[in-house]
Short mmCIF file of C-alpha atoms in Angstrom, two decimals:
data_model
loop_
_atom_site.label_atom_id
_atom_site.label_comp_id
_atom_site.label_asym_id
_atom_site.label_seq_id
_atom_site.Cartn_x
_atom_site.Cartn_y
_atom_site.Cartn_z
CA MET A 1 -4.42 -12.09 -2.43
CA ASN A 2 -4.74 -9.86 0.64
CA GLU A 3 -4.93 -11.58 4.00
CA THR A 4 -8.09 -10.97 6.02
CA VAL A 5 -7.86 -9.36 9.45
CA LEU A 6 -10.93 -9.71 11.65
CA VAL A 7 -11.27 -6.97 14.27
CA THR A 8 -13.80 -7.50 17.07
CA GLY A 9 -15.09 -4.60 19.15
CA ALA A 10 -15.31 -2.39 16.07
CA GLY A 11 -17.15 0.39 17.88
CA GLY A 12 -14.70 0.53 20.77
CA LEU A 13 -11.60 2.56 21.43
CA VAL A 14 -8.98 0.30 19.82
CA GLY A 15 -11.25 -1.24 17.19
CA SER A 16 -12.17 2.18 15.81
CA ALA A 17 -8.51 3.21 15.90
CA VAL A 18 -7.60 0.21 13.73
CA ALA A 19 -10.29 1.33 11.27
CA GLU A 20 -8.66 4.77 11.11
CA LEU A 21 -5.34 3.19 10.11
CA GLN A 22 -6.51 0.55 7.66
CA GLN A 23 -5.54 2.52 4.55
CA GLU A 24 -1.93 2.48 5.73
CA TYR A 25 -1.98 -1.33 5.55
CA PRO A 26 -3.35 -2.08 2.05
CA HIS A 27 -1.97 -5.62 2.08
CA TYR A 28 -4.72 -6.56 4.53
CA LYS A 29 -8.45 -6.85 4.00
CA PHE A 30 -10.12 -5.66 7.19
CA VAL A 31 -13.42 -6.97 8.52
CA PHE A 32 -14.91 -5.22 11.54
CA SER A 33 -17.44 -6.81 13.88
CA SER A 34 -19.47 -4.96 16.52
CA HIS A 35 -21.86 -6.17 19.21
CA LYS A 36 -24.81 -5.14 17.04
CA GLN A 37 -23.70 -7.61 14.37
CA HIS A 38 -22.44 -10.51 16.49
CA ASP A 39 -22.96 -11.21 20.18
CA LEU A 40 -19.65 -12.84 21.07
CA THR A 41 -21.08 -14.30 24.29
CA LYS A 42 -23.10 -16.64 22.06
CA GLU A 43 -21.21 -19.51 20.48
CA GLU A 44 -23.46 -19.62 17.42
CA ASP A 45 -22.67 -15.96 16.68
CA VAL A 46 -18.93 -16.53 17.00
CA LYS A 47 -19.14 -19.63 14.81
CA ALA A 48 -21.07 -17.69 12.16
CA LEU A 49 -18.62 -14.78 12.31
CA PHE A 50 -15.62 -16.99 11.62
CA GLU A 51 -17.42 -18.93 8.89
CA GLU A 52 -18.48 -15.68 7.19
CA THR A 53 -15.12 -13.90 7.36
CA LYS A 54 -12.59 -16.78 7.21
CA PRO A 55 -9.88 -14.61 8.80
CA ASN A 56 -6.15 -15.14 8.49
CA HIS A 57 -5.56 -12.95 11.55
CA VAL A 58 -7.71 -11.74 14.46
CA ILE A 59 -7.42 -8.65 16.65
CA HIS A 60 -9.83 -9.36 19.50
CA THR A 61 -10.57 -6.09 21.32
CA ALA A 62 -14.22 -6.75 22.24
CA ALA A 63 -14.95 -6.84 25.96
CA ARG A 64 -17.44 -5.84 28.60
CA VAL A 65 -15.43 -3.04 30.12
CA GLY A 66 -15.88 -0.36 32.73
CA GLY A 67 -14.07 1.35 35.54
CA ILE A 68 -13.99 0.40 39.17
CA GLY A 69 -17.68 1.25 39.65
CA ARG A 70 -18.90 -1.26 37.06
CA ASN A 71 -16.50 -3.93 38.28
CA LEU A 72 -17.88 -3.54 41.81
CA ALA A 73 -21.54 -3.26 40.82
CA THR A 74 -21.73 -6.15 38.33
CA PRO A 75 -18.89 -8.59 39.10
CA ALA A 76 -20.82 -11.64 37.87
CA GLN A 77 -21.59 -10.09 34.49
CA GLN A 78 -18.04 -8.82 34.16
CA TYR A 79 -16.71 -12.33 34.60
CA TYR A 80 -19.40 -14.23 32.71
CA CYS A 81 -19.51 -12.03 29.59
CA ASN A 82 -15.76 -11.69 29.22
CA ILE A 83 -14.94 -15.33 29.89
CA LEU A 84 -17.46 -16.39 27.23
CA MET A 85 -16.25 -13.90 24.62
CA ASN A 86 -12.62 -14.79 25.06
CA SER A 87 -13.20 -18.54 25.25
CA PHE A 88 -15.25 -18.65 22.06
CA VAL A 89 -13.05 -16.30 20.02
CA ILE A 90 -9.80 -18.07 20.95
CA HIS A 91 -11.34 -21.50 20.34
CA TYR A 92 -12.75 -20.61 16.91
CA ALA A 93 -9.52 -18.89 15.93
CA HIS A 94 -7.90 -22.28 16.49
CA LEU A 95 -10.62 -24.18 14.61
CA HIS A 96 -10.17 -21.87 11.61
CA ASN A 97 -6.37 -22.10 11.62
CA VAL A 98 -5.87 -18.38 12.25
CA LYS A 99 -2.20 -17.51 11.74
CA LYS A 100 -2.03 -14.84 14.44
CA LEU A 101 -4.48 -13.88 17.15
CA LEU A 102 -4.02 -10.83 19.38
CA ALA A 103 -6.44 -11.00 22.31
CA PHE A 104 -6.69 -8.04 24.68
CA SER A 105 -6.18 -8.52 28.39
CA SER A 106 -5.85 -5.75 31.01
CA VAL A 107 -3.25 -4.37 33.42
CA CYS A 108 -5.74 -4.90 36.24
CA ALA A 109 -5.09 -8.63 35.81
CA PHE A 110 -1.71 -8.17 37.50
CA PRO A 111 -1.20 -8.88 41.21
CA ALA A 112 -2.43 -6.08 43.45
CA GLY A 113 0.88 -5.49 45.21
CA ALA A 114 3.10 -5.34 42.11
CA THR A 115 5.42 -2.33 42.13
CA GLU A 116 6.55 -2.83 38.53
CA LEU A 117 4.42 -4.61 35.94
CA HIS A 118 6.25 -7.27 33.96
CA GLU A 119 4.81 -10.09 31.86
CA ASP A 120 6.44 -12.76 34.03
CA ILE A 121 4.60 -11.80 37.25
CA LEU A 122 1.05 -11.95 35.85
CA HIS A 123 0.08 -14.99 37.95
CA ASP A 124 2.16 -14.19 41.05
CA GLY A 125 -0.71 -13.08 43.27
CA GLU A 126 -4.36 -12.06 43.37
CA PRO A 127 -5.50 -8.92 41.55
CA TYR A 128 -6.81 -5.78 43.22
CA PRO A 129 -10.06 -6.75 45.05
CA ALA A 130 -12.27 -4.14 43.35
CA HIS A 131 -11.42 -5.60 39.93
CA TYR A 132 -11.34 -9.23 41.07
CA SER A 133 -13.78 -10.98 38.72
CA TYR A 134 -13.04 -8.83 35.69
CA ALA A 135 -9.31 -9.19 36.30
CA TYR A 136 -9.50 -12.96 36.47
CA SER A 137 -11.57 -13.13 33.27
CA LYS A 138 -8.77 -11.20 31.58
CA ARG A 139 -6.04 -13.28 33.19
CA MET A 140 -7.70 -16.37 31.73
CA VAL A 141 -6.92 -15.05 28.23
CA ASP A 142 -3.30 -15.86 28.97
CA VAL A 143 -4.15 -19.29 30.41
CA GLN A 144 -6.24 -20.27 27.38
CA ILE A 145 -3.65 -19.02 24.90
CA TYR A 146 -0.96 -21.05 26.66
CA ALA A 147 -3.18 -24.17 26.70
CA TYR A 148 -3.86 -23.92 22.96
CA LYS A 149 -0.19 -23.31 22.25
CA GLN A 150 0.72 -26.45 24.20
CA GLN A 151 -1.91 -28.69 22.59
CA TYR A 152 -2.33 -27.22 19.10
CA ASP A 153 0.84 -25.12 18.55
CA THR A 154 -1.18 -21.97 17.88
CA ASN A 155 0.46 -18.59 17.37
CA PHE A 156 -1.64 -16.45 19.72
CA CYS A 157 -0.69 -13.59 22.04
CA SER A 158 -2.39 -11.67 24.84
CA VAL A 159 -1.93 -7.92 24.54
CA ILE A 160 -1.95 -6.20 27.94
CA PRO A 161 -2.63 -2.49 27.38
CA GLY A 162 -1.98 0.31 29.82
CA ASN A 163 -4.00 3.53 30.15
CA ILE A 164 -5.32 3.92 26.61
CA PHE A 165 -7.24 7.01 25.51
CA GLY A 166 -8.36 8.68 22.31
CA GLU A 167 -11.29 9.29 20.03
CA ASN A 168 -14.31 6.99 20.47
CA ASP A 169 -13.46 6.39 24.13
CA ASN A 170 -16.12 5.91 26.80
CA PHE A 171 -16.51 9.34 28.39
CA ASN A 172 -18.77 8.29 31.24
CA LEU A 173 -18.31 10.70 34.16
CA ALA A 174 -19.34 8.33 36.92
CA ASP A 175 -17.39 5.30 35.76
CA GLY A 176 -14.86 6.40 33.14
CA HIS A 177 -11.11 6.03 33.11
CA VAL A 178 -8.74 8.91 33.91
CA VAL A 179 -8.33 10.65 30.55
CA PRO A 180 -11.87 10.40 29.15
CA SER A 181 -13.28 11.56 32.49
CA LEU A 182 -10.97 14.57 32.51
CA VAL A 183 -11.81 15.39 28.89
CA HIS A 184 -15.54 15.30 29.63
CA LYS A 185 -15.23 17.27 32.88
CA GLY A 186 -12.97 19.80 31.19
CA TYR A 187 -15.55 20.36 28.46
CA LEU A 188 -18.33 20.95 30.99
CA ALA A 189 -16.14 23.20 33.15
CA LYS A 190 -15.34 25.46 30.21
CA LYS A 191 -18.92 25.46 28.95
CA TYR A 192 -20.37 26.49 32.32
CA ASN A 193 -17.35 28.52 33.51
CA THR A 194 -16.79 26.33 36.57
CA SER A 195 -13.76 24.59 38.03
CA LEU A 196 -12.38 21.35 36.64
CA GLU A 197 -12.39 19.24 39.80
CA VAL A 198 -9.69 16.59 40.03
CA TRP A 199 -9.23 14.04 42.82
CA GLY A 200 -5.99 14.16 44.82
CA ASP A 201 -3.10 16.57 44.40
CA GLY A 202 -1.80 15.39 41.04
CA SER A 203 1.33 13.77 42.43
CA ALA A 204 0.67 10.24 41.14
CA TYR A 205 2.29 8.93 37.95
CA ARG A 206 0.74 6.81 35.22
CA GLU A 207 1.68 5.68 31.72
CA PHE A 208 -0.75 6.89 29.04
CA LEU A 209 -0.97 5.71 25.46
CA TYR A 210 -2.87 6.99 22.43
CA ALA A 211 -5.34 4.47 20.99
CA GLN A 212 -3.94 4.85 17.48
CA ASP A 213 -0.54 3.82 18.82
CA VAL A 214 -2.07 0.66 20.29
CA ALA A 215 -3.76 -0.06 16.96
CA ARG A 216 -0.48 0.45 15.10
CA VAL A 217 1.31 -1.89 17.51
CA CYS A 218 -1.25 -4.60 16.77
CA LEU A 219 -0.90 -4.18 13.01
CA GLU A 220 2.88 -4.28 13.24
CA LEU A 221 2.71 -7.46 15.34
CA LEU A 222 0.79 -9.17 12.54
CA GLY A 223 3.81 -8.78 10.25
CA GLU A 224 5.61 -11.93 9.14
CA HIS A 225 8.89 -10.64 10.56
CA VAL A 226 7.50 -10.52 14.12
CA GLU A 227 7.40 -13.66 16.26
CA LEU A 228 4.62 -13.36 18.81
CA PRO A 229 5.37 -13.84 22.50
CA ARG A 230 2.83 -15.44 24.81
CA ARG A 231 2.00 -12.02 26.24
CA VAL A 232 3.16 -8.43 25.84
CA ILE A 233 2.51 -5.25 27.81
CA VAL A 234 1.71 -2.29 25.56
CA SER A 235 1.93 0.87 27.61
CA GLY A 236 2.97 4.50 27.39
CA GLN A 237 6.53 5.44 26.51
CA GLN A 238 7.11 7.06 29.90
CA GLU A 239 5.39 7.94 33.14
CA THR A 240 3.38 11.16 33.25
CA GLN A 241 2.42 12.91 36.46
CA ILE A 242 -1.32 13.49 36.80
CA LYS A 243 -0.83 17.23 37.30
CA ASP A 244 0.95 17.37 33.92
CA LEU A 245 -1.81 15.34 32.31
CA VAL A 246 -4.43 17.77 33.65
CA GLU A 247 -2.36 20.64 32.26
CA MET A 248 -2.48 19.01 28.81
CA VAL A 249 -6.29 18.82 29.03
CA CYS A 250 -6.44 22.46 30.09
CA ASP A 251 -4.12 23.51 27.26
CA ALA A 252 -6.24 21.64 24.74
CA TYR A 253 -9.35 23.51 25.93
CA ASP A 254 -7.46 26.76 26.57
CA TYR A 255 -9.16 26.80 29.96
CA HIS A 256 -7.12 26.63 33.16
CA ASN A 257 -9.53 26.70 36.11
CA VAL A 258 -8.57 23.61 38.13
CA LYS A 259 -9.65 22.69 41.65
CA TRP A 260 -7.65 19.90 43.29
CA LEU A 261 -9.74 17.86 45.73
CA THR A 262 -6.89 17.04 48.10
CA ASP A 263 -9.20 15.28 50.55
CA LYS A 264 -9.73 12.61 47.89
CA PRO A 265 -7.23 9.77 47.32
CA ASN A 266 -4.40 9.95 44.79
CA GLY A 267 -4.35 6.22 44.22
CA GLN A 268 -1.12 4.25 43.95
CA LEU A 269 1.78 6.69 43.51
CA ARG A 270 3.46 4.81 40.68
CA ARG A 271 2.63 1.75 38.60
CA PRO A 272 5.40 1.55 35.99
CA THR A 273 5.69 -1.19 33.39
CA ASN A 274 8.76 -3.07 32.26
CA LYS A 275 9.02 -2.60 28.49
CA LYS A 276 11.71 -5.16 27.71
CA VAL A 277 9.45 -7.54 25.75
CA PHE A 278 7.83 -4.72 23.79
CA ASN A 279 11.14 -3.04 22.95
CA GLU A 280 12.56 -6.32 21.67
CA LEU A 281 9.51 -6.85 19.46
CA LEU A 282 9.27 -3.33 18.03
CA PRO A 283 12.54 -1.53 18.82
CA ALA A 284 11.90 1.34 16.40
CA PHE A 285 8.28 2.03 17.35
CA PHE A 286 7.42 5.74 17.26
CA TYR A 287 4.93 7.03 19.84
CA THR A 288 2.52 9.89 19.19
CA ASP A 289 3.36 12.93 21.31
CA LEU A 290 1.06 12.86 24.33
CA SER A 291 0.07 16.53 24.05
CA LYS A 292 -0.80 16.06 20.38
CA ALA A 293 -2.84 12.95 21.19
CA MET A 294 -4.70 14.87 23.90
CA LYS A 295 -5.43 17.75 21.52
CA ASN A 296 -6.80 15.31 18.94
CA THR A 297 -9.02 13.67 21.56
CA VAL A 298 -10.38 16.97 22.89
CA GLU A 299 -11.11 18.29 19.38
CA TRP A 300 -12.93 15.08 18.50
CA PHE A 301 -14.93 15.24 21.73
CA GLU A 302 -15.97 18.86 21.08
CA GLN A 303 -17.06 18.03 17.55
CA ASN A 304 -19.07 14.98 18.55
CA TYR A 305 -20.58 15.98 21.90
CA PRO A 306 -23.15 14.95 23.09
CA ASN A 307 -23.20 11.99 20.68
CA VAL A 308 -20.29 10.21 22.37
CA ARG A 309 -20.17 7.00 24.38
CA MET A 310 -20.84 7.73 28.03
#
């Protein structure tokens, strides 16, 4: 009999990517839960969800997310909603003897001054002030998983994703992340024959990862041959300079009118991740080519605009 995989955050970036891949994993029965069906900040909803689905595995992607603007504007909600969701889901995964739980954290949970992100330094300092409450709510995923491992010998893992992008992203212009903001602005620039305005000079580097790759990582981690670590960073294969990323967006739109706003900040020059834990877990993992992933995202955006999340 197929094992049941419960995926929370079904309408989000990673949850929808898992749905796209489910046919490639016929040995699992997938159940997807969205906010419309179950409010995971309410214990009775979480209890009902687990009793209804009786999952063998859980991929917990649901969160109250947003960029720096939302984290600054609603810090109490960011903490309260996420701490409740994570606490209830992890607790009921234990109560229902879930074999493997993958609960999503965030790279913003790392200490603000870290020059290289590695799993072992997660608690070595305070996070960046603008993300403070959200970051701590995500850091607590790791604390709770460790506590349940110590007391109940659970097999749970916090997945710490890097800069994910893809179809079904949140393309909010005021508060979106790097790639979805560029995709949306690129669309409008081409439509109205204006410049694609980008902050900084494009010199900064970041690691970007296609959402379907993140989904595939999660599904591979559920395999019996994989022993879960306490936490794992899942990030892009290599660093990409922002100017090269913008070029990929322009190529996908076949529109190359870019205006660099050099009076605006570049942000931290580099924020690389150490991939030792990931490479030991999935040494043969194959990443989607970044240009191809960008083309897929832009095509999806064009086909679905304006009915996209934003």
